[in-house]
Every structure is written in structure tokens, then in C-alpha cells.
Amino acid sequence: MLLLVVVVGLIGYHVYKSIKPPPPIPLPENVSEICPRIKLNDGRYLAYRELGFPKDKAKNKIIILHGYGSSKLVDLKITQEMIDEFEIYFLLFDRAGYGESDPHPSRTLKTDTYDIEELADKLQIGPKFHVLGMSLGAYPVYGCLKYIPHRLSGATLVVPLLNFWWSRMPKRLLSSALKKLPIQNQWTFRVAHYFPWLFYWWMTQKWFSPFSQNPRETMTERDIELADKHTKHSYIKESALRQGEYVSMQRDIIAGFENWEFDPTELLNPFSGDNKGSVHIWCALEDKQISREVLLYICDKLPWIKLHEVPEAGHLIIHEKQHFEDIIKAACS
């Protein structure tokens, strides 16, 4: 009996160790010398980067939300001439757990949204700003439209995340969008949604890969070319994940695919009457990750959102100079 108790205890300890996420990798003591950071009311710090026109003179103030596995160091494909023409101030920051930004102990869509608002207030960029999110990093834009619409001068979602468990959208439509993904990806998103407490184990177990290893299942040939160019700047990813993959990328997936308090089709138009502004969704017609049909459904239910369909473009549309400039022009118009 004693031996059985010891064996069961050892097995239980091993299981506990395998599913319990590790603590964040500590940032260096001189982190504030590496990049500017601002302290939030809860004691956490967010690292940020400012570009473009001076914020006190800028006509357009755009907060950029980086994508999955990226950071504030993402390269914006825009010329100085265009920045000057539209008088654009860009604010980029590491979302919680990425780069030099402290993790949030219970990160959600709502906490990410209020991080944006508080960062804008701490940096005094003004009462209104435009939010632009890309891919998985676009889900806080939905949060801004829901929780802080009064702070927005506009919003842009570029090939935005689809939560396959949105409550008000047709189940068949979302299920069809999920089944277009590789089977490994499908199960990873299901685990993140249904069993977030098991997600660290799922992402670190050695039996099978949590994501497809064939890039052609999720990317176009042009996407692969752009991804290869991006990997040459490996310092961006190294910086993004310096505190560990759990508090950055894995918590990103959990927040994106958790049960939301709202469905995108329930959003109200923040720019009615005298309140001027616009909301844009950019859909790449060759995107293998984001279903065009779901985005069409959202924009059909919310006709105040302007849908831009880009032919011969894939998921990494944001890294194409011409397309990125078109996205910014629309945001500034």
C-alpha cells in the first residue's frame, strides 16, 4: 500500500509538472535602458516604440497591434513621404508577455483592450486614436470596438483572427472555416478553447506537432517568400519571445479563442451622427488561414464596416509595401 501511494504520488507530481506553465523568464535589470517602458496602474510595464510625426502635431494617430510571435519591432512598410503627407504618428507596443512588456497574470481580450487605452493615456496621445491589428493580433481591435468605442477615431482589422466559438454566428459557417485548417491546427485551437489549463502541456508534448509542419497548408508561395525574409531578422522573434513562449504566444492563443462576452455581429457603430470615423476589414482572397465567408458575414451584418478584398494576396499582406500603404491611406481618409 505504501509503495502504491508513492507510485501514484510520483505519477501525479509528474503530471502536475507537465501541465503547469513555467514562470516568465526574468527581464534584465537594465531593461528600461533597452527600450522605453511605461508603468500601468496595476504595476505592470508596457514597452513601446514611437514613429512618424510628432504626436502633438499629428493629424492621424495610429496604434499598431503586432501579430502572433511578433513585437513592437515589426517593420512598417511605409515611406517618410507618406508619413509627412498624412501627418501620421505611430505607436507600437509589446502586448502583455511579449518583448519587454510584463505578462498579465490573467490575460484576456478585455485586459488587452484596457492596456491599449491606459497606454494611450499615459503617453498623452489624445482623447481619440485609430487602432490597427493584424492576424491574431487583431482580436483586441474587436475589444476596442466593444469596450472603448468612445476613444476611437477609427479601427482597422487586417486578415483578423476568427474565433470559431463566437456565440451569435452560424455554427455551420464557423465549423466550415475551422475545418479548412490543417487537422493539427484545428485541435490546437480546440484545446485552447475548451481546456486552456492543459494548453501548455499540449504545446510542449513531444508526441506530435501542435501545428502543421507543411507551410503550404497555411501559406501561399508569396507568404512563404515574405516569411523567409522576415526570419532573416531573427532578432525580432528572439526579442518577442524573450520571456518565454507561454506568456507570449500561448497566452495569445488562449485569449483569442476563449469564450468572449460578445459576438462581433453585436457591435454597435461607434461612428454615427457627428462622430466621424471608419472601420475597415482587409481580406486577402488567397488567404489560407482566414475564411472570406466569415468576414463577409460580419460585414453583411455590420454594413458600417468597409470590407476591402485584395486579389492575389495571402495572409502576410501586411508585409507588402503597396498593400500596407493602401491600408494606411484608408485608415487616414
Short mmCIF file of C-alpha atoms in Angstrom, two decimals:
data_model
loop_
_atom_site.label_atom_id
_atom_site.label_comp_id
_atom_site.label_asym_id
_atom_site.label_seq_id
_atom_site.Cartn_x
_atom_site.Cartn_y
_atom_site.Cartn_z
CA MET A 1 0.00 0.00 0.00
CA LEU A 2 2.84 2.41 0.84
CA LEU A 3 4.55 1.58 -2.45
CA LEU A 4 1.27 2.22 -4.33
CA VAL A 5 0.87 5.60 -2.63
CA VAL A 6 4.45 6.54 -3.56
CA VAL A 7 3.98 5.47 -7.20
CA VAL A 8 0.67 7.33 -7.51
CA GLY A 9 2.25 10.38 -5.88
CA LEU A 10 5.18 10.35 -8.29
CA ILE A 11 2.86 10.00 -11.28
CA GLY A 12 0.68 12.83 -10.00
CA TYR A 13 3.72 15.04 -9.47
CA HIS A 14 4.98 14.30 -12.98
CA VAL A 15 1.55 15.11 -14.48
CA TYR A 16 1.38 18.33 -12.46
CA LYS A 17 4.85 19.38 -13.62
CA SER A 18 3.99 18.65 -17.25
CA ILE A 19 0.81 20.79 -17.31
CA LYS A 20 1.93 23.65 -15.05
CA PRO A 21 3.37 26.51 -17.13
CA PRO A 22 6.79 27.82 -16.10
CA PRO A 23 7.18 31.33 -14.67
CA PRO A 24 8.21 34.08 -17.10
CA ILE A 25 11.91 34.35 -17.88
CA PRO A 26 13.03 37.45 -15.94
CA LEU A 27 13.88 40.55 -17.92
CA PRO A 28 17.35 42.06 -17.40
CA GLU A 29 17.66 44.63 -14.63
CA ASN A 30 18.59 47.33 -17.14
CA VAL A 31 15.51 46.68 -19.30
CA SER A 32 14.47 50.34 -19.10
CA GLU A 33 17.76 51.23 -20.80
CA ILE A 34 16.97 48.84 -23.65
CA CYS A 35 13.70 50.49 -24.62
CA PRO A 36 11.17 52.97 -23.20
CA ARG A 37 8.51 51.48 -20.91
CA ILE A 38 5.51 52.96 -19.17
CA LYS A 39 4.13 51.83 -15.80
CA LEU A 40 0.45 50.91 -15.66
CA ASN A 41 -1.84 51.38 -12.67
CA ASP A 42 -1.58 47.69 -11.70
CA GLY A 43 2.23 47.91 -11.54
CA ARG A 44 2.99 46.20 -14.84
CA TYR A 45 5.14 47.85 -17.50
CA LEU A 46 4.43 48.05 -21.22
CA ALA A 47 7.31 48.58 -23.65
CA TYR A 48 6.57 50.84 -26.61
CA ARG A 49 8.04 52.47 -29.70
CA GLU A 50 7.02 55.75 -31.33
CA LEU A 51 7.47 56.58 -35.01
CA GLY A 52 6.47 59.21 -37.51
CA PHE A 53 5.04 62.67 -36.97
CA PRO A 54 5.27 64.32 -33.51
CA LYS A 55 2.19 63.24 -31.56
CA ASP A 56 1.27 66.78 -30.51
CA LYS A 57 1.15 67.85 -34.18
CA ALA A 58 -0.06 64.64 -35.86
CA LYS A 59 -3.38 64.61 -37.68
CA ASN A 60 -3.61 60.81 -37.58
CA LYS A 61 -2.61 58.78 -34.51
CA ILE A 62 -2.45 55.04 -35.13
CA ILE A 63 -1.74 52.36 -32.53
CA ILE A 64 -0.33 49.24 -34.20
CA LEU A 65 -1.07 45.83 -32.62
CA HIS A 66 1.55 43.31 -33.69
CA GLY A 67 0.68 39.76 -34.70
CA TYR A 68 1.39 36.33 -33.25
CA GLY A 69 5.05 35.82 -32.33
CA SER A 70 5.99 39.38 -33.27
CA SER A 71 6.70 42.58 -31.36
CA LYS A 72 6.88 46.37 -31.44
CA LEU A 73 9.88 45.97 -33.76
CA VAL A 74 7.66 44.91 -36.67
CA ASP A 75 8.78 46.68 -39.84
CA LEU A 76 6.21 49.13 -41.20
CA LYS A 77 6.40 49.23 -44.99
CA ILE A 78 5.76 52.94 -45.42
CA THR A 79 7.74 55.87 -46.78
CA GLN A 80 8.61 59.02 -44.88
CA GLU A 81 6.90 60.99 -47.64
CA MET A 82 3.61 59.29 -46.90
CA ILE A 83 4.03 59.79 -43.14
CA ASP A 84 4.57 63.50 -43.76
CA GLU A 85 1.70 63.77 -46.25
CA PHE A 86 -0.87 62.29 -43.86
CA GLU A 87 0.84 63.57 -40.69
CA ILE A 88 0.86 60.12 -39.06
CA TYR A 89 2.06 59.30 -35.56
CA PHE A 90 2.56 55.56 -34.97
CA LEU A 91 2.58 53.95 -31.53
CA LEU A 92 3.73 50.33 -31.40
CA PHE A 93 3.98 48.31 -28.21
CA ASP A 94 4.70 44.81 -26.98
CA ARG A 95 1.42 43.23 -25.92
CA ALA A 96 1.41 41.67 -22.45
CA GLY A 97 4.10 38.98 -22.11
CA TYR A 98 5.81 39.88 -25.39
CA GLY A 99 9.20 41.55 -25.65
CA GLU A 100 9.87 43.88 -22.74
CA SER A 101 6.23 44.16 -21.61
CA ASP A 102 5.35 42.43 -18.35
CA PRO A 103 2.92 39.50 -18.57
CA HIS A 104 -0.62 39.82 -17.30
CA PRO A 105 -1.40 37.08 -14.72
CA SER A 106 -4.92 36.57 -16.12
CA ARG A 107 -4.75 37.95 -19.62
CA THR A 108 -7.97 38.18 -21.62
CA LEU A 109 -9.44 40.09 -24.53
CA LYS A 110 -10.74 42.70 -22.08
CA THR A 111 -7.40 43.22 -20.27
CA ASP A 112 -5.62 43.61 -23.62
CA THR A 113 -8.19 46.24 -24.60
CA TYR A 114 -7.75 48.31 -21.45
CA ASP A 115 -3.95 48.04 -21.76
CA ILE A 116 -4.31 49.94 -25.05
CA GLU A 117 -6.45 52.65 -23.50
CA GLU A 118 -4.18 53.10 -20.50
CA LEU A 119 -1.03 53.19 -22.63
CA ALA A 120 -2.60 55.92 -24.79
CA ASP A 121 -3.49 57.92 -21.68
CA LYS A 122 -0.09 57.51 -20.03
CA LEU A 123 1.64 58.71 -23.21
CA GLN A 124 -0.89 61.52 -23.63
CA ILE A 125 -1.57 60.91 -27.30
CA GLY A 126 -5.03 62.48 -27.04
CA PRO A 127 -8.67 61.54 -26.46
CA LYS A 128 -9.03 59.59 -29.72
CA PHE A 129 -6.84 57.25 -31.72
CA HIS A 130 -7.03 54.68 -34.51
CA VAL A 131 -6.26 51.01 -33.70
CA LEU A 132 -4.82 48.70 -36.35
CA GLY A 133 -4.42 44.98 -35.64
CA MET A 134 -3.12 42.20 -37.83
CA SER A 135 -3.92 38.46 -37.85
CA LEU A 136 -4.15 37.05 -34.31
CA GLY A 137 -3.12 40.48 -33.01
CA ALA A 138 -6.37 41.92 -34.38
CA TYR A 139 -8.60 40.46 -31.67
CA PRO A 140 -8.02 43.43 -29.29
CA VAL A 141 -9.44 45.68 -32.05
CA TYR A 142 -12.77 43.90 -31.59
CA GLY A 143 -12.33 44.59 -27.86
CA CYS A 144 -11.76 48.29 -28.52
CA LEU A 145 -14.94 48.48 -30.62
CA LYS A 146 -16.87 46.83 -27.78
CA TYR A 147 -15.37 48.29 -24.60
CA ILE A 148 -13.84 51.67 -25.53
CA PRO A 149 -15.60 52.83 -28.73
CA HIS A 150 -15.68 56.43 -27.43
CA ARG A 151 -11.85 56.52 -27.63
CA LEU A 152 -11.63 55.57 -31.28
CA SER A 153 -11.16 57.75 -34.33
CA GLY A 154 -11.14 54.57 -36.42
CA ALA A 155 -10.27 50.88 -36.47
CA THR A 156 -8.63 48.52 -38.95
CA LEU A 157 -8.54 44.71 -38.87
CA VAL A 158 -6.14 43.09 -41.35
CA VAL A 159 -6.80 39.37 -42.05
CA PRO A 160 -8.21 39.25 -38.49
CA LEU A 161 -8.47 36.25 -36.19
CA LEU A 162 -11.69 34.24 -36.31
CA ASN A 163 -12.90 32.83 -33.02
CA PHE A 164 -14.65 29.62 -34.07
CA TRP A 165 -16.85 29.77 -30.97
CA TRP A 166 -18.49 33.16 -31.44
CA SER A 167 -21.96 32.74 -29.97
CA ARG A 168 -24.26 34.55 -32.41
CA MET A 169 -22.76 33.48 -35.72
CA PRO A 170 -23.99 30.40 -37.63
CA LYS A 171 -22.29 27.31 -36.22
CA ARG A 172 -22.08 25.75 -39.67
CA LEU A 173 -20.21 28.76 -41.04
CA LEU A 174 -17.65 28.75 -38.22
CA SER A 175 -17.27 24.97 -38.31
CA SER A 176 -16.60 25.09 -42.04
CA ALA A 177 -13.94 27.77 -41.53
CA LEU A 178 -12.25 25.68 -38.83
CA LYS A 179 -12.25 22.51 -40.94
CA LYS A 180 -10.37 24.29 -43.74
CA LEU A 181 -7.32 24.42 -41.46
CA PRO A 182 -4.84 21.55 -41.03
CA ILE A 183 -6.09 18.98 -38.52
CA GLN A 184 -3.26 19.76 -36.04
CA ASN A 185 -4.19 23.44 -36.03
CA GLN A 186 -7.86 22.59 -35.52
CA TRP A 187 -7.14 20.53 -32.40
CA THR A 188 -4.76 23.14 -31.01
CA PHE A 189 -7.45 25.81 -31.19
CA ARG A 190 -9.98 23.41 -29.64
CA VAL A 191 -7.66 22.69 -26.72
CA ALA A 192 -7.07 26.45 -26.23
CA HIS A 193 -10.83 27.00 -26.13
CA TYR A 194 -12.05 24.03 -24.11
CA PHE A 195 -9.01 23.14 -21.98
CA PRO A 196 -6.83 26.26 -21.53
CA TRP A 197 -5.38 24.76 -18.31
CA LEU A 198 -3.95 21.95 -20.48
CA PHE A 199 -2.63 24.18 -23.25
CA TYR A 200 0.98 24.43 -22.04
CA TRP A 201 1.26 20.63 -22.00
CA TRP A 202 -0.36 20.41 -25.44
CA MET A 203 2.15 22.85 -26.92
CA THR A 204 5.21 21.20 -25.32
CA GLN A 205 4.48 17.45 -25.54
CA LYS A 206 6.76 15.52 -27.89
CA TRP A 207 4.34 13.02 -29.43
CA PHE A 208 3.11 15.21 -32.28
CA SER A 209 3.37 18.76 -33.54
CA PRO A 210 0.58 21.12 -32.40
CA PHE A 211 0.71 22.90 -35.76
CA SER A 212 1.12 21.71 -39.33
CA GLN A 213 4.76 21.49 -40.40
CA ASN A 214 3.89 21.92 -44.08
CA PRO A 215 3.93 25.70 -44.74
CA ARG A 216 1.97 25.26 -47.99
CA GLU A 217 -1.07 24.17 -45.98
CA THR A 218 -1.38 27.60 -44.39
CA MET A 219 0.59 29.98 -46.64
CA THR A 220 0.75 30.94 -50.29
CA GLU A 221 4.04 30.91 -52.18
CA ARG A 222 4.27 34.68 -51.73
CA ASP A 223 3.58 34.28 -47.99
CA ILE A 224 6.48 31.83 -47.79
CA GLU A 225 8.79 34.31 -49.54
CA LEU A 226 7.78 37.07 -47.13
CA ALA A 227 8.17 34.74 -44.14
CA ASP A 228 11.68 33.79 -45.30
CA LYS A 229 12.63 37.47 -45.48
CA HIS A 230 11.15 38.00 -42.02
CA THR A 231 13.19 35.15 -40.48
CA LYS A 232 16.38 36.89 -41.61
CA HIS A 233 15.54 39.44 -38.92
CA SER A 234 15.55 36.73 -36.24
CA TYR A 235 16.24 39.30 -33.54
CA ILE A 236 12.59 40.38 -33.82
CA LYS A 237 11.31 36.95 -32.79
CA GLU A 238 14.06 36.49 -30.20
CA SER A 239 13.07 39.80 -28.65
CA ALA A 240 9.37 38.99 -28.83
CA LEU A 241 9.72 35.67 -27.00
CA ARG A 242 12.41 36.63 -24.52
CA GLN A 243 10.12 35.93 -21.53
CA GLY A 244 9.08 32.51 -22.81
CA GLU A 245 6.54 31.19 -25.28
CA TYR A 246 3.83 30.54 -22.68
CA VAL A 247 3.33 34.15 -21.52
CA SER A 248 3.56 35.47 -25.08
CA MET A 249 2.37 33.23 -27.92
CA GLN A 250 0.48 30.59 -25.94
CA ARG A 251 -1.43 33.11 -23.83
CA ASP A 252 -2.14 34.97 -27.09
CA ILE A 253 -3.93 31.93 -28.49
CA ILE A 254 -5.85 31.32 -25.26
CA ALA A 255 -7.08 34.94 -25.14
CA GLY A 256 -8.06 34.90 -28.80
CA PHE A 257 -10.04 31.65 -28.63
CA GLU A 258 -11.59 31.92 -25.18
CA ASN A 259 -15.31 32.48 -24.67
CA TRP A 260 -15.89 36.16 -25.46
CA GLU A 261 -18.52 38.25 -23.73
CA PHE A 262 -19.84 39.35 -27.12
CA ASP A 263 -20.06 38.39 -30.75
CA PRO A 264 -18.69 40.75 -33.45
CA THR A 265 -22.12 40.92 -35.07
CA GLU A 266 -23.46 42.56 -31.86
CA LEU A 267 -21.13 45.55 -32.13
CA LEU A 268 -22.66 48.99 -32.46
CA ASN A 269 -21.45 51.60 -34.91
CA PRO A 270 -19.21 53.99 -32.92
CA PHE A 271 -19.24 56.50 -35.78
CA SER A 272 -22.83 57.56 -36.20
CA GLY A 273 -24.16 61.11 -36.30
CA ASP A 274 -21.50 63.78 -35.84
CA ASN A 275 -18.87 61.32 -34.58
CA LYS A 276 -16.71 60.86 -37.66
CA GLY A 277 -14.56 57.81 -38.22
CA SER A 278 -14.47 54.49 -40.06
CA VAL A 279 -13.87 50.78 -39.53
CA HIS A 280 -12.11 48.61 -42.11
CA ILE A 281 -11.60 44.87 -42.57
CA TRP A 282 -9.00 43.74 -45.07
CA CYS A 283 -9.49 40.29 -46.61
CA ALA A 284 -6.77 38.65 -48.71
CA LEU A 285 -8.52 36.48 -51.29
CA GLU A 286 -5.79 33.80 -51.31
CA ASP A 287 -5.50 33.66 -47.51
CA LYS A 288 -5.43 30.01 -46.38
CA GLN A 289 -5.98 30.80 -42.70
CA ILE A 290 -8.88 33.27 -42.56
CA SER A 291 -12.23 32.39 -44.14
CA ARG A 292 -13.53 35.03 -46.53
CA GLU A 293 -17.09 33.79 -45.94
CA VAL A 294 -16.95 34.62 -42.22
CA LEU A 295 -15.63 38.14 -42.87
CA LEU A 296 -18.36 38.66 -45.50
CA TYR A 297 -20.96 37.58 -42.95
CA ILE A 298 -19.68 40.04 -40.35
CA CYS A 299 -19.66 42.93 -42.82
CA ASP A 300 -23.12 41.98 -44.10
CA LYS A 301 -24.46 42.18 -40.53
CA LEU A 302 -22.49 45.38 -39.86
CA PRO A 303 -22.70 47.43 -43.07
CA TRP A 304 -20.84 50.32 -41.41
CA ILE A 305 -17.65 48.23 -41.69
CA LYS A 306 -15.86 48.73 -45.00
CA LEU A 307 -14.65 45.43 -46.47
CA HIS A 308 -11.57 45.53 -48.69
CA GLU A 309 -10.94 42.38 -50.73
CA VAL A 310 -7.42 42.11 -52.11
CA PRO A 311 -6.89 39.68 -55.00
CA GLU A 312 -3.68 37.67 -55.37
CA ALA A 313 -2.74 38.32 -51.73
CA GLY A 314 -2.16 35.94 -48.84
CA HIS A 315 -2.10 36.05 -45.07
CA LEU A 316 1.06 38.18 -44.84
CA ILE A 317 -0.49 41.05 -46.78
CA ILE A 318 0.64 43.49 -44.07
CA HIS A 319 4.28 42.97 -45.12
CA GLU A 320 3.68 44.04 -48.73
CA LYS A 321 4.57 47.72 -49.15
CA GLN A 322 1.81 48.59 -51.64
CA HIS A 323 -0.88 46.85 -49.63
CA PHE A 324 0.27 48.34 -46.32
CA GLU A 325 0.23 51.83 -47.80
CA ASP A 326 -3.30 51.21 -49.11
CA ILE A 327 -4.34 50.08 -45.62
CA ILE A 328 -2.89 53.23 -44.04
CA LYS A 329 -4.44 55.53 -46.67
CA ALA A 330 -7.87 54.05 -45.95
CA ALA A 331 -7.32 54.46 -42.20
CA CYS A 332 -6.39 58.12 -42.67
CA SER A 333 -9.18 59.02 -45.09
#
